PDB file of C-alpha atoms in Angstrom:
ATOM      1  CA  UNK A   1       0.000   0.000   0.000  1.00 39.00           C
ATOM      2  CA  UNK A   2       1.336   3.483  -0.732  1.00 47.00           C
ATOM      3  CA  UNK A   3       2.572   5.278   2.240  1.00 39.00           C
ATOM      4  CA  UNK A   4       1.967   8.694   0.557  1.00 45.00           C
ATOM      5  CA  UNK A   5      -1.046  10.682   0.378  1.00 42.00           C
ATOM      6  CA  UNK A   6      -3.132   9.992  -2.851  1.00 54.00           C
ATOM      7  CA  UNK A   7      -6.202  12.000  -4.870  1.00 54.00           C
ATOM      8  CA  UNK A   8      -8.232  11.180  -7.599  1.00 57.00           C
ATOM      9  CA  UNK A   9     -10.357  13.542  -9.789  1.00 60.00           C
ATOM     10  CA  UNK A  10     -11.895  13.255 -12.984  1.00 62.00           C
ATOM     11  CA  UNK A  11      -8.926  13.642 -15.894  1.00 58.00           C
ATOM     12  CA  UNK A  12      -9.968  16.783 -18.517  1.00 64.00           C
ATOM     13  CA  UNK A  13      -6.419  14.558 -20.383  1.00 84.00           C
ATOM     14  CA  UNK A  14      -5.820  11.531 -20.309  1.00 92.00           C
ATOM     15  CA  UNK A  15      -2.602  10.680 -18.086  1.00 95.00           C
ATOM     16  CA  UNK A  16       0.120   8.229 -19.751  1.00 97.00           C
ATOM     17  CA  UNK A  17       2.081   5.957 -17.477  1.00 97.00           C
ATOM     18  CA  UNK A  18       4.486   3.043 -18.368  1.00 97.00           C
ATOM     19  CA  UNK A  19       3.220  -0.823 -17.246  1.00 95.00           C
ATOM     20  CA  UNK A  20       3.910  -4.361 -17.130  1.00 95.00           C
ATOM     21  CA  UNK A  21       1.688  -7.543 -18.364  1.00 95.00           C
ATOM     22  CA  UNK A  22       2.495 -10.892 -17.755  1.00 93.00           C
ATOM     23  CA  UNK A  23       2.319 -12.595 -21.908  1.00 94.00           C
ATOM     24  CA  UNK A  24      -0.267 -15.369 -22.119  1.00 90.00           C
ATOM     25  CA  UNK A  25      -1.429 -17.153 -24.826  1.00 86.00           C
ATOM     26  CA  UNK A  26      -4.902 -14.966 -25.671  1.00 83.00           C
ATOM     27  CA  UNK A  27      -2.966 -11.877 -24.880  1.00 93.00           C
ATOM     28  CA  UNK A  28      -1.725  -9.476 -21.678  1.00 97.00           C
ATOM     29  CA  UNK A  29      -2.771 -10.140 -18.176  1.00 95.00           C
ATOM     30  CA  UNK A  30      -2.372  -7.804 -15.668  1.00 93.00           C
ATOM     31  CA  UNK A  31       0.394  -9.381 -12.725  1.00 84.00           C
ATOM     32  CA  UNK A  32      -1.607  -8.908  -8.966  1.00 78.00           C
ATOM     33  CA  UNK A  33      -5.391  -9.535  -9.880  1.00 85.00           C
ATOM     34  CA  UNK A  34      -6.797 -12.087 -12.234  1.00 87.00           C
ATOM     35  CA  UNK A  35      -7.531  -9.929 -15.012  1.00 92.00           C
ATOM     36  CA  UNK A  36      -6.775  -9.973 -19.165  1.00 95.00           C
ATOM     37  CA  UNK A  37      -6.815  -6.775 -21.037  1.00 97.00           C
ATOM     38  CA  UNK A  38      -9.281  -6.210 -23.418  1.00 96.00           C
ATOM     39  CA  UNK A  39      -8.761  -4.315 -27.089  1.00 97.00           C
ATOM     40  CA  UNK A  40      -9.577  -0.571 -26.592  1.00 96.00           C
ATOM     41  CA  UNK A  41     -11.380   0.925 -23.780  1.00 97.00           C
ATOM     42  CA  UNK A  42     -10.627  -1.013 -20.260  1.00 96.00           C
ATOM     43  CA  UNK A  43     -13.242  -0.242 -17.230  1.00 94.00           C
ATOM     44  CA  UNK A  44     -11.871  -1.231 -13.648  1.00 91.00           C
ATOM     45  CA  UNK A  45     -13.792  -2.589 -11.009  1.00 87.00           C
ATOM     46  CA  UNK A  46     -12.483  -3.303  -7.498  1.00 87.00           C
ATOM     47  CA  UNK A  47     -11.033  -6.801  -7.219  1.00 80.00           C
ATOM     48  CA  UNK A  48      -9.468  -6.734  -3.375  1.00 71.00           C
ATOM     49  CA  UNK A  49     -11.300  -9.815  -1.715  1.00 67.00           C
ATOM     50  CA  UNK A  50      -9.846  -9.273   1.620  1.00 67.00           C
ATOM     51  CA  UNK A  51     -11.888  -5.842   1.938  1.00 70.00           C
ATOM     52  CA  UNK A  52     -15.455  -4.227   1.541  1.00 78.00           C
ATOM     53  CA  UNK A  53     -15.124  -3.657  -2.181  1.00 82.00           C
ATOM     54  CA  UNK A  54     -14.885  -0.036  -3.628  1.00 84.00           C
ATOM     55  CA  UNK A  55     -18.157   1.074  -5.478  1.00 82.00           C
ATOM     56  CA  UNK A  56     -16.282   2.628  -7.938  1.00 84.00           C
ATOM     57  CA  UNK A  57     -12.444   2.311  -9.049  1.00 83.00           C
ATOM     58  CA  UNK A  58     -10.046   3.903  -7.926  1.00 85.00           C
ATOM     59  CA  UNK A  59     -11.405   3.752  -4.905  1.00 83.00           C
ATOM     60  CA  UNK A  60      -9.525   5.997  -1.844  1.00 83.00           C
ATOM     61  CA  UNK A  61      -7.340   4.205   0.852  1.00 78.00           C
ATOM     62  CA  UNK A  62      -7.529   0.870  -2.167  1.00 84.00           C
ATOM     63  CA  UNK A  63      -4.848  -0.048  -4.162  1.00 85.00           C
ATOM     64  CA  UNK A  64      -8.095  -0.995  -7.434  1.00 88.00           C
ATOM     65  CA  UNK A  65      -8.377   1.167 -11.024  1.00 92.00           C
ATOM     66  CA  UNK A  66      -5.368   0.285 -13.814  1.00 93.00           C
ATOM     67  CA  UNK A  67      -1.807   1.131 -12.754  1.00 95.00           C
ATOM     68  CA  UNK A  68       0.505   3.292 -14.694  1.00 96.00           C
ATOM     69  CA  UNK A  69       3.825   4.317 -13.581  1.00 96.00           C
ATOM     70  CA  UNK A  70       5.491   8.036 -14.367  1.00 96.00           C
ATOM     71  CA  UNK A  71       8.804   6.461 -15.006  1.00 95.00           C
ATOM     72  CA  UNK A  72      10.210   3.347 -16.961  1.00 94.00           C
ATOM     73  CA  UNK A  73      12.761   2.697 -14.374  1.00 92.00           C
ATOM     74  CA  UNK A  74      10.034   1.708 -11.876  1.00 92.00           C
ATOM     75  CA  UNK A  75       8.762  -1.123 -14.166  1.00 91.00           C
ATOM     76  CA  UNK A  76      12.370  -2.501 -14.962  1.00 88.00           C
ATOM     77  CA  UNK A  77      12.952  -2.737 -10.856  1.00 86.00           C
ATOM     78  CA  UNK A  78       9.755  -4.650 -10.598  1.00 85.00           C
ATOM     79  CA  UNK A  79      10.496  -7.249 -13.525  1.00 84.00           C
ATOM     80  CA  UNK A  80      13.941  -7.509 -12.241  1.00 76.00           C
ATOM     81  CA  UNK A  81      12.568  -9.627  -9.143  1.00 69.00           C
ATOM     82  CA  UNK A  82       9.863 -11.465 -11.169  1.00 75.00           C
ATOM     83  CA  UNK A  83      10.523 -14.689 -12.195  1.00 75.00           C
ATOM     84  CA  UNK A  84       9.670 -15.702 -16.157  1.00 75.00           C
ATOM     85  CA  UNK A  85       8.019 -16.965 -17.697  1.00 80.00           C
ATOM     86  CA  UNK A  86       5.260 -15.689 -18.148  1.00 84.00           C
ATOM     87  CA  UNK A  87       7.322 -13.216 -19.637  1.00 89.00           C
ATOM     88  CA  UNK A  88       6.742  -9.240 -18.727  1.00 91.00           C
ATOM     89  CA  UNK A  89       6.142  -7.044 -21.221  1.00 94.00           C
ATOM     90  CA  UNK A  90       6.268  -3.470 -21.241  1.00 96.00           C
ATOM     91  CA  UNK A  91       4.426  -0.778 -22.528  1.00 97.00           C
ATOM     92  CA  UNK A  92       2.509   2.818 -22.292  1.00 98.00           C
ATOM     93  CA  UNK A  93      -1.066   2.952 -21.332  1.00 98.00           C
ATOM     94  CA  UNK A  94      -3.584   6.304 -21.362  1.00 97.00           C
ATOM     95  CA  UNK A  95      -5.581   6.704 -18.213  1.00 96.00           C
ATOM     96  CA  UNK A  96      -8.403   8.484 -18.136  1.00 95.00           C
ATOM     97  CA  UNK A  97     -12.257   9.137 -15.913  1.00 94.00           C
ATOM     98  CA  UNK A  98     -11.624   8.893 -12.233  1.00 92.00           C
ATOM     99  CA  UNK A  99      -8.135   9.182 -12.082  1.00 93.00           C
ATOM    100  CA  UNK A 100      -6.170   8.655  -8.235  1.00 92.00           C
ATOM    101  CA  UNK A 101      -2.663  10.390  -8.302  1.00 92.00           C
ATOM    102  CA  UNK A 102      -0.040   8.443  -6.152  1.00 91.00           C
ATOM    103  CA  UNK A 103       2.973  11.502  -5.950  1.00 92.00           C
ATOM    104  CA  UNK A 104       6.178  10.013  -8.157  1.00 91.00           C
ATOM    105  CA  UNK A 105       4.857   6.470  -8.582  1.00 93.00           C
ATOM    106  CA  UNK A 106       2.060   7.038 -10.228  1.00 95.00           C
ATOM    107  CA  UNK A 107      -1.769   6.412 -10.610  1.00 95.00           C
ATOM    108  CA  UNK A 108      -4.826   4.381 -11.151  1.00 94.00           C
ATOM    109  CA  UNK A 109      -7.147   5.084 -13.361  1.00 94.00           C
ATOM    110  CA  UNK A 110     -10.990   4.339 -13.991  1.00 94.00           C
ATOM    111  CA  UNK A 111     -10.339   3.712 -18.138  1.00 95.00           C
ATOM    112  CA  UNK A 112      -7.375   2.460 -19.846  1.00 96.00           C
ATOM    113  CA  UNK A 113      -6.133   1.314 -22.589  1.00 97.00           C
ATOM    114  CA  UNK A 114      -3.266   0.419 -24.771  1.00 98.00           C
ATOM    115  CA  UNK A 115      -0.584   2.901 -26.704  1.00 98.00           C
ATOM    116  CA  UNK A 116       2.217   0.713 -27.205  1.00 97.00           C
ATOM    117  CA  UNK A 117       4.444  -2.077 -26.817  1.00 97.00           C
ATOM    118  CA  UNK A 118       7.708  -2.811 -26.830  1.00 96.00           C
ATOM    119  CA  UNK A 119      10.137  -5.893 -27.666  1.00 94.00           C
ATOM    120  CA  UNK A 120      12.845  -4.572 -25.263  1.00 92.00           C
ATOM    121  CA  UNK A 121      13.650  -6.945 -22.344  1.00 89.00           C
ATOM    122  CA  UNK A 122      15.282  -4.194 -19.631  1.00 84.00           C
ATOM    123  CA  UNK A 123      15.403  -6.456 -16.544  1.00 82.00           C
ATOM    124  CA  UNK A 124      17.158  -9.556 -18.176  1.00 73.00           C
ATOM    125  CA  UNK A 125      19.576 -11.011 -16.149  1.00 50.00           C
ATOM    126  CA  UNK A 126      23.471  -9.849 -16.880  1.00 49.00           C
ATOM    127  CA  UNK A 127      24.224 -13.544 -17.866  1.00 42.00           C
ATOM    128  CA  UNK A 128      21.146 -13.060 -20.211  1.00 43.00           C
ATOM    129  CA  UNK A 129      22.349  -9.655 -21.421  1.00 45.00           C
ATOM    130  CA  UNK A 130      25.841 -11.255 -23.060  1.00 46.00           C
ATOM    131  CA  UNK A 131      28.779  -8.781 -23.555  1.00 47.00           C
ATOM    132  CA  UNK A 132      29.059  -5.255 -23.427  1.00 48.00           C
ATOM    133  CA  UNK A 133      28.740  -4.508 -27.429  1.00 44.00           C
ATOM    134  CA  UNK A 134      26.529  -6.668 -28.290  1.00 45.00           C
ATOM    135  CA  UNK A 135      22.786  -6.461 -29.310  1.00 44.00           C
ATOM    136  CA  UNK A 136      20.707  -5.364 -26.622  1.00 49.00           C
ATOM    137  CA  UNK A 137      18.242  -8.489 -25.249  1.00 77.00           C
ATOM    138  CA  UNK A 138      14.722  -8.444 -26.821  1.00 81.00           C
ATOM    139  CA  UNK A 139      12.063 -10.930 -26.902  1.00 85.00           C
ATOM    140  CA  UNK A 140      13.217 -13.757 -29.342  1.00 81.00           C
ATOM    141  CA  UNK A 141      11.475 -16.642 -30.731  1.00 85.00           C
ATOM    142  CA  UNK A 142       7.821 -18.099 -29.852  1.00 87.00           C
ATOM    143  CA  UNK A 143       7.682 -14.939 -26.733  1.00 89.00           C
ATOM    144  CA  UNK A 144       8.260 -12.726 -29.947  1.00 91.00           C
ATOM    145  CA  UNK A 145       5.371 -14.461 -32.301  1.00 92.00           C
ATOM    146  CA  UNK A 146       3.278 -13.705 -29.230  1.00 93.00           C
ATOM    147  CA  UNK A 147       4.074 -10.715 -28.911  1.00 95.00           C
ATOM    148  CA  UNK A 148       3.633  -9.612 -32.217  1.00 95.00           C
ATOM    149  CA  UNK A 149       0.134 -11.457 -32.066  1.00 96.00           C
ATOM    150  CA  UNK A 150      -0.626  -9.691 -29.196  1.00 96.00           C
ATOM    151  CA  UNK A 151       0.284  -6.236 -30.635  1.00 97.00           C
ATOM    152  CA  UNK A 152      -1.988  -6.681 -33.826  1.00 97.00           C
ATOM    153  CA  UNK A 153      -4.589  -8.065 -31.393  1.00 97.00           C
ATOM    154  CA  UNK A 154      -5.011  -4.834 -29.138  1.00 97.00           C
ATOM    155  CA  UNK A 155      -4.332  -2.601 -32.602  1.00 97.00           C
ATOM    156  CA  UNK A 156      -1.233  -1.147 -31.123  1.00 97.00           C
ATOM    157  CA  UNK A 157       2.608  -0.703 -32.643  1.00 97.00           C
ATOM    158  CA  UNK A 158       5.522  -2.915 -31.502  1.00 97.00           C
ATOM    159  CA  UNK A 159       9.082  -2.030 -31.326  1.00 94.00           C
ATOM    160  CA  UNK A 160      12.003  -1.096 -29.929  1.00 94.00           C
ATOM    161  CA  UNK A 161      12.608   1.711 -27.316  1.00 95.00           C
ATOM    162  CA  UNK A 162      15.197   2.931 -29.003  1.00 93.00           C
ATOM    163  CA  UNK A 163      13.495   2.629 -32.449  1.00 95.00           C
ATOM    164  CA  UNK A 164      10.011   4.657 -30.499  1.00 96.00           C
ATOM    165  CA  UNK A 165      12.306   7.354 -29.629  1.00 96.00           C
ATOM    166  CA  UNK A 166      14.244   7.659 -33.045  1.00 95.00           C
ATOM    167  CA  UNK A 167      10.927   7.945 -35.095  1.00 96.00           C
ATOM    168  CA  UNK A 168       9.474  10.416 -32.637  1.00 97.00           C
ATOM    169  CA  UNK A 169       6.848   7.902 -31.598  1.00 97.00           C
ATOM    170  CA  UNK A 170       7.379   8.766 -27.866  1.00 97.00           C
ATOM    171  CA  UNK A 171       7.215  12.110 -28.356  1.00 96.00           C
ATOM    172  CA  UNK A 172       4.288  11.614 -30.516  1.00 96.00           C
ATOM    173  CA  UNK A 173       1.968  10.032 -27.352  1.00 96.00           C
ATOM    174  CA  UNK A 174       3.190  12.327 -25.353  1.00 96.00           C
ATOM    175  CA  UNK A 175       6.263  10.966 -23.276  1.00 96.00           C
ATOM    176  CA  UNK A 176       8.033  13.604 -21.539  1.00 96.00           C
ATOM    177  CA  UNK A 177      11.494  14.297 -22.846  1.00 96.00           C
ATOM    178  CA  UNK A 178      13.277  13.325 -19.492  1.00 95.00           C
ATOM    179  CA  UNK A 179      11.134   9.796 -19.622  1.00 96.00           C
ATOM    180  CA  UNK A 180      12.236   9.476 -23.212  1.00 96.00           C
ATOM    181  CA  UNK A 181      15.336   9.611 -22.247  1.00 95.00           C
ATOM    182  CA  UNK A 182      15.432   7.067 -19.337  1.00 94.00           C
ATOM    183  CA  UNK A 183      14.050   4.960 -21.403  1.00 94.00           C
ATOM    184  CA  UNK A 184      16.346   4.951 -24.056  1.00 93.00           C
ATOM    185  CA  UNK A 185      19.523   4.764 -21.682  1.00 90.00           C
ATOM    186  CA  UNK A 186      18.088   1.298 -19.834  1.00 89.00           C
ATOM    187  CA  UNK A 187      17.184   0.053 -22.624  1.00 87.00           C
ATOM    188  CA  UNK A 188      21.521   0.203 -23.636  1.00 82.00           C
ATOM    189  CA  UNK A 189      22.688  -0.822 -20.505  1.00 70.00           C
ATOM    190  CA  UNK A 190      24.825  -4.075 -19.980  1.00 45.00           C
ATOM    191  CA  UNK A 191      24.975  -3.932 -16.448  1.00 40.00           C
ATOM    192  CA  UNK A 192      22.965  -2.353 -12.817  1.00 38.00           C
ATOM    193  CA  UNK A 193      24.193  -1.774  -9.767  1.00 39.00           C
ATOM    194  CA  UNK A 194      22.788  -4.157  -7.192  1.00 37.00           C
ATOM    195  CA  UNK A 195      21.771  -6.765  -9.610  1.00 34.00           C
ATOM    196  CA  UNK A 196      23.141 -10.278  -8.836  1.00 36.00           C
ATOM    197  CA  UNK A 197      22.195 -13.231 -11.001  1.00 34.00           C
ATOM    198  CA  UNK A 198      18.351 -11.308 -11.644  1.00 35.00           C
ATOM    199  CA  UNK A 199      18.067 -10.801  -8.164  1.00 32.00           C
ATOM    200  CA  UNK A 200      17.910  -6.707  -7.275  1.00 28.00           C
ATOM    201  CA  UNK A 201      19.567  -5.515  -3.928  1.00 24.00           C
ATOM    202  CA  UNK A 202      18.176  -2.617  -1.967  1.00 24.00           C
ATOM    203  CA  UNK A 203      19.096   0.535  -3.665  1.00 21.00           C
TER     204      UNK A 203
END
């Protein structure tokens, strides 16, 4: 549960963040509540069974609406503890209705739905990421054919970071510059502090 203080207003915009899905067969699941994503417009409802459910999504003092995160960073530090497969998959999402601010981490939304994907694998283990030089790590093989089905399912583009940055793409949904850039430098790093054998240390 967030220890910060939290608010949630109807968005006049909608409000991109950066997300993970776990990669199934008939598409993206979300990772802490049974739930696949559906093409185009995504409506929340409260899943917390331990709890009074909220009428409405994002409900206050919950953690229930869709998730997106303000910075890539914070999605490569979760996937860096998650085992795979399933593999994660990342990608930008537009929030919008009732939207719940949560300070530098993020928010939860009432509506989402897809902008884009993207083939980069960030959180791979050094072992996984070979040398320094070579190609950066990417989802290969039958994770890839999925992915691509999965892309063409929920009407969306697939690709690279870098490539989404060098095309303007980024820019184009509206990624801040400074997120652009994060982006681009994980997605050329060989190494990260703290990481031992895909296991992240406090830092």
């Amino acid at each position: 549960m967030p220890t910060h203080t939290t608010r949630s207003s109807p968005a006049t915009e909608p409000v991109l963040g950066w997300r993970l899905w776990s990669l199934c067969e008939d598409g993206l699941e979300s990772w802490a509540v049974d739930y696949r994503w559906r093409p185009g417009e995504n409506v929340a409802t409260c899943l917390d069974a331990g709890r009074r459910r909220c009428a409405t999504a994002p409900g206050p003092g919950c953690l229930c609406g869709f998730w997106g995160l303000w910075r890539p960073s914070l999605c490569v530090v979760r996937a860096c503890v998650a085992p795979e497969p399933p593999w994660h998959v990342l990608g930008l999402i537009a929030g919008w209705g009732s939207v719940a601010l949560h300070g530098r981490e993020g928010f939860r939304a009432e509506r989402a739905g897809l902008r884009c994907l993207f083939t980069d694998r960030m959180w791979a283990a050094p072992a996984l990421r070979g040398r320094a030089g070579a190609a950066p790590v990417h989802h290969v093989g039958p994770a890839l054919v999925r992915l691509r089905a999965a892309a063409a399912q929920y009407g969306v583009p697939l690709l690279a970071v870098r490539d989404a940055a060098r095309v303007g793409l980024l820019a184009e949904l509206g990624v801040p510059e400074p997120q652009v850039a994060e982006a681009v430098e994980l997605a050329s790093r060989w190494t990260w502090p703290g990481l031992d054998e895909g296991r992240l240390a406090p830092w």
